[in-house]
Amino acid sequence: MSSKQATLTSLTLTEEDEIELIQKFRARKEAEVKKQEYFRKINESVTPLTTRNLYDMAIERGASIAKEAGWKQGFLLDFEGFVEYTTVFKSVFRGLCHYFSGSEKSPYPLNKGIILRGPTGCGKSVLLEIFGSNTRQSFVITSTEEIVRDYSKTGDGVIFKYANPLPTNRWDLYFQQKSVGTCFDDLGTEGYGNRFGKTNVMLEVLSELYRENRGRYHYFHATTNAGEQQLIEAYDARIVSRLQEMFTIIELPENAPDFRKMYA
């Protein structure tokens, strides 16, 4: 038996430890059941969701994510003490409800994807995760670091994979849609892939996406902490110009707090 195994075997839990573990396990199971129920409800019909329907479901999904993650404050639209951020967050949330329901009232062009840009921990990834399953065009969130690691292991096929809609057989999760888009999480922070030499993987993905997906950029979204100059340094000016053509870039306040530290 290794020393690590011996240490784990001899580990003693207090009664309080056991109660805490049971409570955490129960909370995760309850969140999983609610998530399954959520997806069952939204897929009972493939009739396009109204903006109001999507708003209600997004609130429910946010609460489920918060419970599953163990957030102390749950899912919030009002952030006490952060008036400016609350105003912007609510506006973006409502705008995304219009956008992902395909409403003509959408403040964001329906033929473009969405990029949420803002500081670390301000809720970008969660905000898009909430809308990942929708009747217009569902998508999955994948970190750019994961894409680069995938490329380093398997090669050029990864570029074509993520530059196009992804086939799926989980129609029950995605309103009977046979393919889903991708949200590139933490765009601009991933660095280079290394397979028989260094490759700027996301530059290649974005270039391929631009060429092959005219008319369906709305399949793709992203989050980023990087400003325009940082993105130019990560890729190049040409790609940044194309990002503005493919995506609506929504800015969240730079003075937003890191809610992970505050509420996690």
mmCIF file of C-alpha atoms in Angstrom:
data_model
loop_
_atom_site.group_PDB
_atom_site.id
_atom_site.type_symbol
_atom_site.label_atom_id
_atom_site.label_comp_id
_atom_site.label_asym_id
_atom_site.label_seq_id
_atom_site.Cartn_x
_atom_site.Cartn_y
_atom_site.Cartn_z
ATOM 1 C CA MET A 1 0.000 0.000 0.000
ATOM 2 C CA SER A 2 1.369 3.410 -0.948
ATOM 3 C CA SER A 3 1.854 6.128 1.677
ATOM 4 C CA LYS A 4 -0.907 8.142 -0.024
ATOM 5 C CA GLN A 5 -3.327 5.188 0.187
ATOM 6 C CA ALA A 6 -2.373 4.619 3.808
ATOM 7 C CA THR A 7 -3.050 8.258 4.648
ATOM 8 C CA LEU A 8 -6.489 8.111 2.981
ATOM 9 C CA THR A 9 -7.323 4.819 4.700
ATOM 10 C CA SER A 10 -6.477 6.187 8.128
ATOM 11 C CA LEU A 11 -8.400 9.411 7.575
ATOM 12 C CA THR A 12 -10.946 9.989 10.349
ATOM 13 C CA LEU A 13 -14.045 12.094 9.812
ATOM 14 C CA THR A 14 -15.847 13.830 12.632
ATOM 15 C CA GLU A 15 -19.622 13.682 12.868
ATOM 16 C CA GLU A 16 -19.745 17.281 11.649
ATOM 17 C CA ASP A 17 -17.577 16.358 8.628
ATOM 18 C CA GLU A 18 -19.906 13.502 7.738
ATOM 19 C CA ILE A 19 -22.998 15.697 8.039
ATOM 20 C CA GLU A 20 -21.399 18.343 5.834
ATOM 21 C CA LEU A 21 -20.439 15.768 3.192
ATOM 22 C CA ILE A 22 -23.943 14.298 3.197
ATOM 23 C CA GLN A 23 -25.479 17.757 2.834
ATOM 24 C CA LYS A 24 -23.178 18.602 -0.098
ATOM 25 C CA PHE A 25 -23.925 15.277 -1.790
ATOM 26 C CA ARG A 26 -27.672 15.763 -1.308
ATOM 27 C CA ALA A 27 -27.479 19.299 -2.735
ATOM 28 C CA ARG A 28 -25.633 18.035 -5.826
ATOM 29 C CA LYS A 29 -28.165 15.243 -6.340
ATOM 30 C CA GLU A 30 -31.095 17.643 -5.937
ATOM 31 C CA ALA A 31 -29.480 20.032 -8.434
ATOM 32 C CA GLU A 32 -28.974 17.172 -10.905
ATOM 33 C CA VAL A 33 -32.614 16.100 -10.598
ATOM 34 C CA LYS A 34 -33.745 19.691 -11.136
ATOM 35 C CA LYS A 35 -31.471 20.021 -14.152
ATOM 36 C CA GLN A 36 -32.944 16.859 -15.697
ATOM 37 C CA GLU A 37 -36.448 18.137 -14.996
ATOM 38 C CA TYR A 38 -35.516 21.495 -16.527
ATOM 39 C CA PHE A 39 -34.347 19.878 -19.763
ATOM 40 C CA ARG A 40 -37.409 17.610 -19.826
ATOM 41 C CA LYS A 41 -39.723 20.606 -19.564
ATOM 42 C CA ILE A 42 -38.013 22.716 -22.193
ATOM 43 C CA ASN A 43 -37.979 19.828 -24.657
ATOM 44 C CA GLU A 44 -41.615 18.810 -24.283
ATOM 45 C CA SER A 45 -42.265 20.927 -27.349
ATOM 46 C CA VAL A 46 -40.021 22.305 -30.068
ATOM 47 C CA THR A 47 -42.286 25.310 -30.480
ATOM 48 C CA PRO A 48 -39.963 28.343 -30.387
ATOM 49 C CA LEU A 49 -39.755 29.848 -26.945
ATOM 50 C CA THR A 50 -41.110 33.316 -26.422
ATOM 51 C CA THR A 51 -38.825 35.831 -24.772
ATOM 52 C CA ARG A 52 -40.882 35.552 -21.579
ATOM 53 C CA ASN A 53 -40.676 31.739 -21.617
ATOM 54 C CA LEU A 54 -36.924 31.882 -22.072
ATOM 55 C CA TYR A 55 -36.564 34.499 -19.323
ATOM 56 C CA ASP A 56 -38.369 32.240 -16.827
ATOM 57 C CA MET A 57 -36.374 29.178 -17.877
ATOM 58 C CA ALA A 58 -33.099 31.102 -17.729
ATOM 59 C CA ILE A 59 -33.843 32.166 -14.154
ATOM 60 C CA GLU A 60 -34.628 28.552 -13.277
ATOM 61 C CA ARG A 61 -31.466 27.326 -14.992
ATOM 62 C CA GLY A 62 -29.380 29.952 -13.189
ATOM 63 C CA ALA A 63 -30.770 28.830 -9.838
ATOM 64 C CA SER A 64 -29.941 25.208 -10.704
ATOM 65 C CA ILE A 65 -26.357 26.084 -11.683
ATOM 66 C CA ALA A 66 -25.916 28.095 -8.487
ATOM 67 C CA LYS A 67 -27.182 25.274 -6.284
ATOM 68 C CA GLU A 68 -25.068 22.672 -8.045
ATOM 69 C CA ALA A 69 -21.980 24.857 -7.616
ATOM 70 C CA GLY A 70 -22.787 25.580 -3.963
ATOM 71 C CA TRP A 71 -22.951 29.371 -4.295
ATOM 72 C CA LYS A 72 -23.782 31.027 -0.998
ATOM 73 C CA GLN A 73 -26.042 33.682 -2.548
ATOM 74 C CA GLY A 74 -27.707 31.599 -5.257
ATOM 75 C CA PHE A 75 -28.280 33.064 -8.717
ATOM 76 C CA LEU A 76 -28.659 36.839 -8.624
ATOM 77 C CA LEU A 77 -29.808 39.572 -10.959
ATOM 78 C CA ASP A 78 -29.370 42.213 -8.260
ATOM 79 C CA PHE A 79 -25.907 42.679 -6.771
ATOM 80 C CA GLU A 80 -26.099 44.641 -3.555
ATOM 81 C CA GLY A 81 -23.630 47.509 -3.496
ATOM 82 C CA PHE A 82 -22.899 47.302 -7.252
ATOM 83 C CA VAL A 83 -25.534 49.507 -8.836
ATOM 84 C CA GLU A 84 -23.767 50.055 -12.178
ATOM 85 C CA TYR A 85 -23.011 46.383 -12.647
ATOM 86 C CA THR A 86 -26.559 45.360 -11.697
ATOM 87 C CA THR A 87 -27.991 47.748 -14.295
ATOM 88 C CA VAL A 88 -25.690 46.460 -17.048
ATOM 89 C CA PHE A 89 -26.125 42.794 -16.088
ATOM 90 C CA LYS A 90 -29.920 43.036 -16.119
ATOM 91 C CA SER A 91 -29.871 44.808 -19.472
ATOM 92 C CA VAL A 92 -27.598 42.154 -21.002
ATOM 93 C CA PHE A 93 -29.677 39.344 -19.481
ATOM 94 C CA ARG A 94 -32.884 40.739 -20.992
ATOM 95 C CA GLY A 95 -31.112 41.339 -24.303
ATOM 96 C CA LEU A 96 -29.911 37.736 -24.427
ATOM 97 C CA CYS A 97 -33.451 36.520 -23.734
ATOM 98 C CA HIS A 98 -34.595 38.423 -26.834
ATOM 99 C CA TYR A 99 -31.598 37.227 -28.860
ATOM 100 C CA PHE A 100 -31.790 33.513 -28.006
ATOM 101 C CA SER A 101 -35.554 33.465 -28.531
ATOM 102 C CA GLY A 102 -35.026 34.997 -31.982
ATOM 103 C CA SER A 103 -37.141 38.023 -31.137
ATOM 104 C CA GLU A 104 -37.289 40.919 -33.565
ATOM 105 C CA LYS A 105 -36.794 43.073 -30.464
ATOM 106 C CA SER A 106 -33.292 41.658 -29.938
ATOM 107 C CA PRO A 107 -30.790 44.462 -29.360
ATOM 108 C CA TYR A 108 -28.126 42.225 -30.900
ATOM 109 C CA PRO A 109 -28.067 41.218 -34.605
ATOM 110 C CA LEU A 110 -29.491 37.721 -34.979
ATOM 111 C CA ASN A 111 -27.009 36.790 -37.732
ATOM 112 C CA LYS A 112 -24.010 37.275 -35.437
ATOM 113 C CA GLY A 113 -22.696 35.353 -32.460
ATOM 114 C CA ILE A 114 -22.136 36.894 -29.021
ATOM 115 C CA ILE A 115 -18.855 37.709 -27.276
ATOM 116 C CA LEU A 116 -19.085 38.687 -23.615
ATOM 117 C CA ARG A 117 -16.051 40.680 -22.538
ATOM 118 C CA GLY A 118 -15.333 41.608 -18.922
ATOM 119 C CA PRO A 119 -13.028 41.051 -15.950
ATOM 120 C CA THR A 120 -12.393 37.735 -14.236
ATOM 121 C CA GLY A 121 -15.272 36.380 -12.159
ATOM 122 C CA CYS A 122 -17.956 38.807 -13.359
ATOM 123 C CA GLY A 123 -20.310 36.055 -14.595
ATOM 124 C CA LYS A 124 -19.597 35.851 -18.351
ATOM 125 C CA SER A 125 -19.393 32.067 -18.633
ATOM 126 C CA VAL A 126 -22.387 31.408 -16.387
ATOM 127 C CA LEU A 127 -24.475 33.961 -18.260
ATOM 128 C CA LEU A 128 -23.914 32.149 -21.551
ATOM 129 C CA GLU A 129 -24.193 28.685 -19.970
ATOM 130 C CA ILE A 130 -27.709 29.600 -18.852
ATOM 131 C CA PHE A 131 -28.752 30.040 -22.488
ATOM 132 C CA GLY A 132 -26.863 27.025 -23.854
ATOM 133 C CA SER A 133 -30.070 25.099 -24.589
ATOM 134 C CA ASN A 134 -32.565 27.171 -26.565
ATOM 135 C CA THR A 135 -35.007 26.679 -29.427
ATOM 136 C CA ARG A 136 -33.128 29.000 -31.790
ATOM 137 C CA GLN A 137 -29.665 27.409 -31.767
ATOM 138 C CA SER A 138 -28.176 25.564 -28.824
ATOM 139 C CA PHE A 139 -24.460 25.459 -28.071
ATOM 140 C CA VAL A 140 -21.934 23.931 -25.702
ATOM 141 C CA ILE A 141 -19.251 25.793 -23.760
ATOM 142 C CA THR A 142 -15.672 24.631 -24.307
ATOM 143 C CA SER A 143 -12.568 26.325 -22.937
ATOM 144 C CA THR A 144 -10.014 27.425 -25.499
ATOM 145 C CA GLU A 145 -7.335 25.716 -23.393
ATOM 146 C CA GLU A 146 -9.180 22.423 -23.846
ATOM 147 C CA ILE A 147 -9.296 22.961 -27.615
ATOM 148 C CA VAL A 148 -5.544 23.612 -27.683
ATOM 149 C CA ARG A 149 -4.850 20.471 -25.606
ATOM 150 C CA ASP A 150 -7.099 18.485 -27.930
ATOM 151 C CA TYR A 151 -5.159 19.783 -30.942
ATOM 152 C CA SER A 152 -1.802 18.908 -29.355
ATOM 153 C CA LYS A 153 -3.010 15.326 -28.888
ATOM 154 C CA THR A 154 -4.885 14.698 -32.125
ATOM 155 C CA GLY A 155 -3.928 17.302 -34.732
ATOM 156 C CA ASP A 156 -5.603 19.338 -37.461
ATOM 157 C CA GLY A 157 -8.984 17.631 -37.236
ATOM 158 C CA VAL A 158 -9.633 19.663 -34.094
ATOM 159 C CA ILE A 159 -9.521 22.903 -36.084
ATOM 160 C CA PHE A 160 -12.254 21.737 -38.455
ATOM 161 C CA LYS A 161 -14.237 20.221 -35.594
ATOM 162 C CA TYR A 162 -14.580 23.455 -33.624
ATOM 163 C CA ALA A 163 -14.891 25.737 -36.662
ATOM 164 C CA ASN A 164 -18.180 24.065 -37.604
ATOM 165 C CA PRO A 165 -21.420 23.054 -35.878
ATOM 166 C CA LEU A 166 -21.010 19.891 -33.821
ATOM 167 C CA PRO A 167 -23.270 16.895 -34.553
ATOM 168 C CA THR A 168 -25.138 15.640 -31.492
ATOM 169 C CA ASN A 169 -27.396 12.705 -30.704
ATOM 170 C CA ARG A 170 -28.585 14.303 -27.458
ATOM 171 C CA TRP A 171 -31.682 15.732 -29.105
ATOM 172 C CA ASP A 172 -33.466 15.546 -25.745
ATOM 173 C CA LEU A 173 -31.135 18.256 -24.386
ATOM 174 C CA TYR A 174 -31.224 20.543 -27.398
ATOM 175 C CA PHE A 175 -34.824 20.836 -28.604
ATOM 176 C CA GLN A 176 -34.396 18.060 -31.185
ATOM 177 C CA GLN A 177 -31.566 19.958 -32.880
ATOM 178 C CA LYS A 178 -29.142 17.656 -34.703
ATOM 179 C CA SER A 179 -26.146 19.956 -34.301
ATOM 180 C CA VAL A 180 -25.002 22.501 -31.742
ATOM 181 C CA GLY A 181 -22.670 25.459 -31.795
ATOM 182 C CA THR A 182 -19.692 26.198 -29.571
ATOM 183 C CA CYS A 183 -18.977 28.938 -27.047
ATOM 184 C CA PHE A 184 -15.210 29.506 -26.823
ATOM 185 C CA ASP A 185 -14.559 30.169 -23.151
ATOM 186 C CA ASP A 186 -11.625 32.442 -22.185
ATOM 187 C CA LEU A 187 -10.727 33.401 -25.737
ATOM 188 C CA GLY A 188 -7.252 34.896 -26.032
ATOM 189 C CA THR A 189 -5.726 33.229 -22.969
ATOM 190 C CA GLU A 190 -4.985 29.756 -24.333
ATOM 191 C CA GLY A 191 -1.498 30.029 -25.836
ATOM 192 C CA TYR A 192 -0.134 27.798 -28.583
ATOM 193 C CA GLY A 193 -0.686 24.143 -29.367
ATOM 194 C CA ASN A 194 2.332 21.946 -29.927
ATOM 195 C CA ARG A 195 2.131 19.109 -32.411
ATOM 196 C CA PHE A 196 5.200 18.792 -34.630
ATOM 197 C CA GLY A 197 5.811 22.488 -33.957
ATOM 198 C CA LYS A 198 3.918 25.395 -32.417
ATOM 199 C CA THR A 199 0.502 26.325 -33.844
ATOM 200 C CA ASN A 200 -1.784 29.220 -32.942
ATOM 201 C CA VAL A 201 -4.760 26.900 -32.744
ATOM 202 C CA MET A 202 -7.529 29.401 -32.039
ATOM 203 C CA LEU A 203 -6.306 31.702 -34.800
ATOM 204 C CA GLU A 204 -6.721 28.758 -37.183
ATOM 205 C CA VAL A 205 -10.144 27.871 -35.739
ATOM 206 C CA LEU A 206 -11.405 31.449 -36.080
ATOM 207 C CA SER A 207 -10.032 31.773 -39.605
ATOM 208 C CA GLU A 208 -11.735 28.547 -40.656
ATOM 209 C CA LEU A 209 -14.945 29.553 -38.901
ATOM 210 C CA TYR A 210 -14.985 32.857 -40.775
ATOM 211 C CA ARG A 211 -14.539 31.157 -44.157
ATOM 212 C CA GLU A 212 -16.924 28.260 -43.699
ATOM 213 C CA ASN A 213 -19.849 29.666 -41.716
ATOM 214 C CA ARG A 214 -21.121 32.792 -43.448
ATOM 215 C CA GLY A 215 -24.782 33.088 -42.585
ATOM 216 C CA ARG A 216 -24.527 30.960 -39.459
ATOM 217 C CA TYR A 217 -22.157 32.847 -37.184
ATOM 218 C CA HIS A 218 -24.953 32.695 -34.590
ATOM 219 C CA TYR A 219 -23.859 29.102 -33.889
ATOM 220 C CA PHE A 220 -20.742 30.483 -32.178
ATOM 221 C CA HIS A 221 -20.119 32.587 -29.083
ATOM 222 C CA ALA A 222 -17.214 33.409 -26.769
ATOM 223 C CA THR A 223 -16.155 34.892 -23.471
ATOM 224 C CA THR A 224 -12.953 36.822 -22.949
ATOM 225 C CA ASN A 225 -11.068 38.945 -20.436
ATOM 226 C CA ALA A 226 -8.882 40.340 -23.200
ATOM 227 C CA GLY A 227 -9.175 43.827 -24.624
ATOM 228 C CA GLU A 228 -8.755 44.585 -28.321
ATOM 229 C CA GLN A 229 -4.986 45.076 -28.119
ATOM 230 C CA GLN A 230 -4.535 41.816 -26.199
ATOM 231 C CA LEU A 231 -6.552 39.969 -28.833
ATOM 232 C CA ILE A 232 -4.434 41.504 -31.593
ATOM 233 C CA GLU A 233 -1.334 40.275 -29.768
ATOM 234 C CA ALA A 234 -2.885 36.816 -29.280
ATOM 235 C CA TYR A 235 -3.970 36.506 -32.925
ATOM 236 C CA ASP A 236 -3.564 39.438 -35.334
ATOM 237 C CA ALA A 237 -5.387 42.602 -36.429
ATOM 238 C CA ARG A 238 -7.072 40.804 -39.328
ATOM 239 C CA ILE A 239 -8.682 38.227 -37.026
ATOM 240 C CA VAL A 240 -9.807 40.907 -34.569
ATOM 241 C CA SER A 241 -11.470 42.773 -37.433
ATOM 242 C CA ARG A 242 -13.225 39.551 -38.443
ATOM 243 C CA LEU A 243 -14.350 38.979 -34.859
ATOM 244 C CA GLN A 244 -16.217 42.266 -35.062
ATOM 245 C CA GLU A 245 -17.874 41.063 -38.266
ATOM 246 C CA MET A 246 -18.845 37.661 -36.842
ATOM 247 C CA PHE A 247 -19.812 38.644 -33.290
ATOM 248 C CA THR A 248 -21.549 41.321 -31.293
ATOM 249 C CA ILE A 249 -19.070 42.225 -28.546
ATOM 250 C CA ILE A 250 -20.872 43.036 -25.297
ATOM 251 C CA GLU A 251 -18.799 44.854 -22.713
ATOM 252 C CA LEU A 252 -19.359 44.232 -19.004
ATOM 253 C CA PRO A 253 -18.042 46.917 -16.609
ATOM 254 C CA GLU A 254 -14.300 46.783 -15.966
ATOM 255 C CA ASN A 255 -14.886 47.620 -12.296
ATOM 256 C CA ALA A 256 -17.094 44.566 -11.764
ATOM 257 C CA PRO A 257 -16.031 42.576 -8.681
ATOM 258 C CA ASP A 258 -14.871 38.979 -8.741
ATOM 259 C CA PHE A 259 -18.063 37.259 -7.656
ATOM 260 C CA ARG A 260 -16.328 33.893 -7.410
ATOM 261 C CA LYS A 261 -14.411 35.220 -4.420
ATOM 262 C CA MET A 262 -17.461 36.923 -2.933
ATOM 263 C CA TYR A 263 -20.158 34.297 -3.296
ATOM 264 C CA ALA A 264 -18.546 30.916 -4.031
#
